[in-house]
PDB file of C-alpha atoms in Angstrom:
ATOM      1  CA  ASP U   1      63.271 123.547  74.866  1.00 63.00           C
ATOM      2  CA  ASN U   2      63.847 120.758  78.144  1.00 72.00           C
ATOM      3  CA  PRO U   3      67.162 119.221  76.925  1.00 80.00           C
ATOM      4  CA  ILE U   4      67.523 115.604  78.936  1.00 85.00           C
ATOM      5  CA  SER U   5      70.695 115.813  80.937  1.00 88.00           C
ATOM      6  CA  THR U   6      72.640 113.259  81.218  1.00 90.00           C
ATOM      7  CA  HIS U   7      75.499 112.892  84.190  1.00 88.00           C
ATOM      8  CA  GLU U   8      77.170 109.948  86.726  1.00 90.00           C
ATOM      9  CA  HIS U   9      78.137 110.348  90.230  1.00 86.00           C
ATOM     10  CA  SER U  10      79.789 108.196  92.577  1.00 89.00           C
ATOM     11  CA  GLY U  11      79.375 107.048  96.707  1.00 88.00           C
ATOM     12  CA  THR U  12      79.979 105.823  98.934  1.00 88.00           C
ATOM     13  CA  ASP U  13      76.907 103.090 100.303  1.00 86.00           C
ATOM     14  CA  SER U  14      75.494 102.475 104.428  1.00 89.00           C
ATOM     15  CA  LEU U  15      77.841  98.991 104.103  1.00 90.00           C
ATOM     16  CA  GLY U  16      81.080 101.796 102.779  1.00 89.00           C
ATOM     17  CA  ASN U  17      80.716  99.483  99.243  1.00 88.00           C
ATOM     18  CA  ARG U  18      81.485 101.843  96.289  1.00 89.00           C
ATOM     19  CA  LYS U  19      78.418 103.205  94.027  1.00 93.00           C
ATOM     20  CA  SER U  20      78.234 104.465  90.325  1.00 92.00           C
ATOM     21  CA  PHE U  21      74.959 105.654  89.312  1.00 92.00           C
ATOM     22  CA  GLN U  22      74.418 107.624  85.596  1.00 93.00           C
ATOM     23  CA  TRP U  23      71.457 109.627  86.280  1.00 91.00           C
ATOM     24  CA  THR U  24      69.279 110.949  83.119  1.00 91.00           C
ATOM     25  CA  ASP U  25      67.410 113.884  84.252  1.00 90.00           C
ATOM     26  CA  ARG U  26      64.940 116.745  82.999  1.00 89.00           C
ATOM     27  CA  LEU U  27      63.162 119.254  84.213  1.00 87.00           C
ATOM     28  CA  ILE U  28      59.138 119.134  83.814  1.00 88.00           C
ATOM     29  CA  LEU U  29      57.070 121.677  82.222  1.00 87.00           C
ATOM     30  CA  SER U  30      54.315 123.426  82.546  1.00 87.00           C
ATOM     31  CA  ASP U  31      51.879 124.258  79.602  1.00 87.00           C
ATOM     32  CA  ASP U  32      53.834 127.950  80.081  1.00 88.00           C
ATOM     33  CA  GLY U  33      57.250 126.780  80.062  1.00 83.00           C
ATOM     34  CA  GLN U  34      57.161 127.385  84.395  1.00 87.00           C
ATOM     35  CA  PRO U  35      58.919 124.571  86.471  1.00 86.00           C
ATOM     36  CA  ILE U  36      56.611 121.610  88.628  1.00 89.00           C
ATOM     37  CA  GLY U  37      57.753 119.072  88.532  1.00 89.00           C
ATOM     38  CA  TYR U  38      60.968 116.881  87.752  1.00 84.00           C
ATOM     39  CA  GLN U  39      61.908 114.416  86.156  1.00 88.00           C
ATOM     40  CA  GLY U  40      65.436 111.115  87.434  1.00 90.00           C
ATOM     41  CA  ILE U  41      66.167 107.986  86.416  1.00 91.00           C
ATOM     42  CA  GLY U  42      69.665 106.537  88.151  1.00 90.00           C
ATOM     43  CA  LEU U  43      70.595 103.395  86.573  1.00 91.00           C
ATOM     44  CA  ASP U  44      73.485 101.710  89.145  1.00 91.00           C
ATOM     45  CA  ILE U  45      76.743 100.833  87.175  1.00 92.00           C
ATOM     46  CA  SER U  46      79.106 100.051  89.916  1.00 89.00           C
ATOM     47  CA  GLU U  47      79.573  96.984  88.036  1.00 91.00           C
ATOM     48  CA  ARG U  48      80.795  98.501  84.499  1.00 91.00           C
ATOM     49  CA  LYS U  49      82.650 101.156  86.284  1.00 90.00           C
ATOM     50  CA  GLN U  50      85.274  97.981  88.059  1.00 90.00           C
ATOM     51  CA  HIS U  51      85.612  96.978  85.467  1.00 90.00           C
ATOM     52  CA  GLU U  52      85.739  99.363  83.156  1.00 91.00           C
ATOM     53  CA  GLU U  53      89.113 100.289  86.575  1.00 87.00           C
ATOM     54  CA  GLU U  54      90.318  96.809  86.422  1.00 87.00           C
ATOM     55  CA  LEU U  55      90.716  96.832  82.122  1.00 90.00           C
ATOM     56  CA  ILE U  56      92.502 100.056  82.500  1.00 87.00           C
ATOM     57  CA  ALA U  57      94.359  98.482  85.580  1.00 84.00           C
ATOM     58  CA  LEU U  58      95.869  95.348  82.844  1.00 86.00           C
ATOM     59  CA  ALA U  59      96.649  97.654  79.889  1.00 89.00           C
ATOM     60  CA  THR U  60      98.883  99.738  82.416  1.00 93.00           C
ATOM     61  CA  THR U  61     100.627  97.970  85.035  1.00 95.00           C
ATOM     62  CA  ASP U  62     102.948  94.692  85.139  1.00 96.00           C
ATOM     63  CA  VAL U  63     100.859  91.645  85.472  1.00 93.00           C
ATOM     64  CA  LEU U  64     104.081  90.152  87.698  1.00 96.00           C
ATOM     65  CA  THR U  65     105.509  93.021  89.497  1.00 96.00           C
ATOM     66  CA  GLY U  66     102.466  95.800  90.075  1.00 95.00           C
ATOM     67  CA  LEU U  67     103.869  97.981  88.401  1.00 97.00           C
ATOM     68  CA  LEU U  68     104.391 100.346  85.125  1.00 97.00           C
ATOM     69  CA  ASN U  69     104.582  98.109  82.720  1.00 97.00           C
ATOM     70  CA  ARG U  70     106.477  99.396  79.814  1.00 96.00           C
ATOM     71  CA  ARG U  71     104.078 101.896  77.523  1.00 96.00           C
ATOM     72  CA  GLN U  72     102.219 104.006  80.595  1.00 97.00           C
ATOM     73  CA  CYS U  73     106.099 103.974  82.058  1.00 96.00           C
ATOM     74  CA  LEU U  74     107.078 105.865  79.138  1.00 96.00           C
ATOM     75  CA  LEU U  75     103.820 107.878  78.755  1.00 97.00           C
ATOM     76  CA  LEU U  76     103.860 109.389  81.920  1.00 96.00           C
ATOM     77  CA  SER U  77     107.959 110.005  81.637  1.00 96.00           C
ATOM     78  CA  LYS U  78     107.444 112.115  78.925  1.00 96.00           C
ATOM     79  CA  LYS U  79     104.238 113.457  80.430  1.00 96.00           C
ATOM     80  CA  ALA U  80     106.944 114.768  83.754  1.00 95.00           C
ATOM     81  CA  LEU U  81     109.800 115.267  81.065  1.00 95.00           C
ATOM     82  CA  LEU U  82     107.239 117.857  79.443  1.00 95.00           C
ATOM     83  CA  SER U  83     106.516 120.007  83.436  1.00 94.00           C
ATOM     84  CA  CYS U  84     109.198 119.791  84.370  1.00 94.00           C
ATOM     85  CA  GLN U  85     110.931 121.598  80.827  1.00 94.00           C
ATOM     86  CA  GLN U  86     107.903 124.292  81.532  1.00 95.00           C
ATOM     87  CA  GLN U  87     108.728 124.336  85.225  1.00 95.00           C
ATOM     88  CA  ASN U  88     112.334 124.952  84.761  1.00 95.00           C
ATOM     89  CA  GLN U  89     112.722 121.408  87.074  1.00 95.00           C
ATOM     90  CA  PRO U  90     115.340 119.135  86.416  1.00 96.00           C
ATOM     91  CA  LEU U  91     113.801 115.323  85.542  1.00 95.00           C
ATOM     92  CA  SER U  92     116.557 112.724  86.318  1.00 96.00           C
ATOM     93  CA  LEU U  93     115.895 108.784  84.141  1.00 95.00           C
ATOM     94  CA  LEU U  94     117.515 105.916  86.248  1.00 96.00           C
ATOM     95  CA  ILE U  95     117.340 102.559  83.691  1.00 96.00           C
ATOM     96  CA  ILE U  96     118.030  99.533  86.394  1.00 96.00           C
ATOM     97  CA  ASP U  97     118.807  95.944  85.756  1.00 96.00           C
ATOM     98  CA  ILE U  98     119.043  93.362  87.533  1.00 95.00           C
ATOM     99  CA  ASP U  99     123.348  91.661  87.374  1.00 95.00           C
ATOM    100  CA  LEU U 100     123.381  87.783  86.270  1.00 93.00           C
ATOM    101  CA  PHE U 101     119.594  87.760  85.986  1.00 93.00           C
ATOM    102  CA  LYS U 102     119.324  84.984  83.051  1.00 94.00           C
ATOM    103  CA  ASN U 103     121.377  82.669  85.868  1.00 91.00           C
ATOM    104  CA  ILE U 104     118.385  82.462  88.177  1.00 89.00           C
ATOM    105  CA  ASN U 105     116.171  81.469  86.283  1.00 90.00           C
ATOM    106  CA  ASP U 106     118.321  78.985  84.342  1.00 92.00           C
ATOM    107  CA  ARG U 107     119.689  77.632  87.828  1.00 87.00           C
ATOM    108  CA  LEU U 108     116.695  78.033  90.107  1.00 86.00           C
ATOM    109  CA  GLY U 109     113.627  78.127  88.000  1.00 87.00           C
ATOM    110  CA  HIS U 110     111.594  80.788  86.390  1.00 91.00           C
ATOM    111  CA  LEU U 111     109.107  80.998  89.951  1.00 90.00           C
ATOM    112  CA  ALA U 112     112.500  81.961  91.282  1.00 88.00           C
ATOM    113  CA  GLY U 113     113.198  84.601  88.662  1.00 91.00           C
ATOM    114  CA  ASP U 114     108.991  85.969  89.158  1.00 93.00           C
ATOM    115  CA  HIS U 115     109.788  86.030  93.294  1.00 90.00           C
ATOM    116  CA  VAL U 116     112.866  87.987  92.944  1.00 92.00           C
ATOM    117  CA  LEU U 117     111.370  90.354  90.826  1.00 95.00           C
ATOM    118  CA  GLN U 118     108.552  90.954  92.422  1.00 95.00           C
ATOM    119  CA  THR U 119     110.311  91.252  94.841  1.00 92.00           C
ATOM    120  CA  PHE U 120     112.703  93.926  93.360  1.00 94.00           C
ATOM    121  CA  ALA U 121     108.790  95.943  92.168  1.00 95.00           C
ATOM    122  CA  THR U 122     107.894  96.579  96.422  1.00 93.00           C
ATOM    123  CA  LEU U 123     112.189  97.361  97.546  1.00 92.00           C
ATOM    124  CA  CYS U 124     111.171 100.264  95.015  1.00 92.00           C
ATOM    125  CA  ARG U 125     108.878 101.296  96.154  1.00 91.00           C
ATOM    126  CA  ASN U 126     109.050 100.863  99.297  1.00 89.00           C
ATOM    127  CA  THR U 127     112.240 102.951  98.089  1.00 86.00           C
ATOM    128  CA  PHE U 128     110.734 105.503  96.143  1.00 84.00           C
ATOM    129  CA  LYS U 129     108.491 109.351  97.165  1.00 77.00           C
ATOM    130  CA  ASP U 130     105.347 109.917  95.735  1.00 81.00           C
ATOM    131  CA  GLY U 131     105.355 111.095  92.531  1.00 85.00           C
ATOM    132  CA  THR U 132     108.255 108.456  91.307  1.00 93.00           C
ATOM    133  CA  ILE U 133     107.462 107.156  87.932  1.00 96.00           C
ATOM    134  CA  ILE U 134     108.301 103.817  89.051  1.00 97.00           C
ATOM    135  CA  GLY U 135     108.264 100.523  85.754  1.00 97.00           C
ATOM    136  CA  ARG U 136     109.354  97.164  84.972  1.00 97.00           C
ATOM    137  CA  PHE U 137     110.997  98.284  81.020  1.00 95.00           C
ATOM    138  CA  GLY U 138     111.835  94.690  80.236  1.00 92.00           C
ATOM    139  CA  GLY U 139     112.359  91.589  81.503  1.00 93.00           C
ATOM    140  CA  GLU U 140     114.780  92.763  84.029  1.00 96.00           C
ATOM    141  CA  GLU U 141     114.794  95.697  83.193  1.00 97.00           C
ATOM    142  CA  PHE U 142     113.181  98.567  85.416  1.00 97.00           C
ATOM    143  CA  LEU U 143     113.654 102.398  84.381  1.00 97.00           C
ATOM    144  CA  ILE U 144     112.996 105.433  87.658  1.00 96.00           C
ATOM    145  CA  ALA U 145     112.111 108.748  86.667  1.00 96.00           C
ATOM    146  CA  CYS U 146     112.879 111.208  89.434  1.00 95.00           C
ATOM    147  CA  PRO U 147     110.772 114.935  88.521  1.00 94.00           C
ATOM    148  CA  GLU U 148     112.753 117.771  89.563  1.00 93.00           C
ATOM    149  CA  THR U 149     115.624 115.847  90.981  1.00 93.00           C
ATOM    150  CA  ASP U 150     119.330 116.457  89.471  1.00 94.00           C
ATOM    151  CA  ALA U 151     122.153 115.013  88.889  1.00 93.00           C
ATOM    152  CA  LYS U 152     123.738 114.664  92.442  1.00 95.00           C
ATOM    153  CA  ALA U 153     120.429 113.972  93.933  1.00 93.00           C
ATOM    154  CA  ALA U 154     119.569 111.089  91.206  1.00 94.00           C
ATOM    155  CA  LEU U 155     122.994 109.206  92.255  1.00 95.00           C
ATOM    156  CA  GLU U 156     122.358 109.225  96.185  1.00 94.00           C
ATOM    157  CA  ILE U 157     118.729 108.121  95.213  1.00 92.00           C
ATOM    158  CA  ALA U 158     121.146 105.481  93.177  1.00 93.00           C
ATOM    159  CA  GLU U 159     122.742 104.875  96.504  1.00 94.00           C
ATOM    160  CA  ARG U 160     119.872 104.419  98.156  1.00 91.00           C
ATOM    161  CA  LEU U 161     118.798 101.737  96.560  1.00 92.00           C
ATOM    162  CA  ARG U 162     122.188  99.611  95.568  1.00 92.00           C
ATOM    163  CA  GLU U 163     122.262  99.594  99.741  1.00 91.00           C
ATOM    164  CA  ALA U 164     118.683  98.661  99.595  1.00 90.00           C
ATOM    165  CA  ILE U 165     119.613  95.839  97.453  1.00 91.00           C
ATOM    166  CA  SER U 166     122.919  95.032  99.012  1.00 88.00           C
ATOM    167  CA  LYS U 167     120.999  94.531 102.756  1.00 87.00           C
ATOM    168  CA  ASN U 168     118.157  92.715 100.952  1.00 82.00           C
ATOM    169  CA  TYR U 169     117.482  88.438 100.379  1.00 73.00           C
ATOM    170  CA  PHE U 170     114.918  87.998  97.163  1.00 73.00           C
ATOM    171  CA  ALA U 171     114.353  84.419  97.336  1.00 68.00           C
ATOM    172  CA  ILE U 172     114.637  81.345  99.432  1.00 72.00           C
ATOM    173  CA  VAL U 173     114.578  78.855  97.419  1.00 69.00           C
ATOM    174  CA  ASN U 174     116.505  75.367  98.794  1.00 73.00           C
ATOM    175  CA  GLY U 175     117.656  77.183 102.069  1.00 74.00           C
ATOM    176  CA  LYS U 176     119.530  78.949  99.904  1.00 74.00           C
ATOM    177  CA  GLU U 177     119.400  82.827 100.273  1.00 81.00           C
ATOM    178  CA  ILE U 178     119.247  84.862  96.872  1.00 82.00           C
ATOM    179  CA  THR U 179     121.061  88.036  96.772  1.00 85.00           C
ATOM    180  CA  LEU U 180     121.181  91.136  93.829  1.00 90.00           C
ATOM    181  CA  THR U 181     123.510  93.027  91.859  1.00 92.00           C
ATOM    182  CA  VAL U 182     122.144  96.208  90.401  1.00 95.00           C
ATOM    183  CA  SER U 183     123.307  97.994  87.010  1.00 96.00           C
ATOM    184  CA  ILE U 184     122.606 101.537  87.696  1.00 96.00           C
ATOM    185  CA  GLY U 185     121.970 104.221  85.583  1.00 96.00           C
ATOM    186  CA  ILE U 186     121.012 107.508  85.484  1.00 96.00           C
ATOM    187  CA  SER U 187     120.459 110.300  82.812  1.00 95.00           C
ATOM    188  CA  LEU U 188     119.442 113.903  83.088  1.00 93.00           C
ATOM    189  CA  MET U 189     116.996 115.383  81.095  1.00 85.00           C
ATOM    190  CA  ARG U 190     116.211 118.943  81.237  1.00 79.00           C
TER     191      ARG U 190
END
């Protein structure tokens, strides 16, 4: 008749640190069933929550670029597609491949290649609006899902990205700037 309840609560302490607590509590009842007090125990689970968030990030994020990993990108893209279908809205997919990327790794080394991928990921994050799903699909391949974006708007987005890429260099190795070109495929889904 007097169940114990458990719940979690998060907040910020006086120093601005995020804290999480797990509370276990119940009413204390008199012999005739009237509430006479309250008993609760709080446990600081901040460290556990931080570890859980780190594990989620590791499971969903590409470690090198900080973008979504392939699995998470596909999962979120499928959810976005379903949502767009329910709202009778289009969804555009852009598949991007960095041209001749293997040559960068072969000629300049994998550290230069990694730097190029990281810079490209930052450029993508800065080019696309919130709500756009951006992920690393493979080695130098990227998937970008644009909900509520028709073919014309997707083409404009792809052109804006292509232009941004052409105006940037992605690494300096031995005093040489690395520039890129990309191939972009667009698919409209309804």
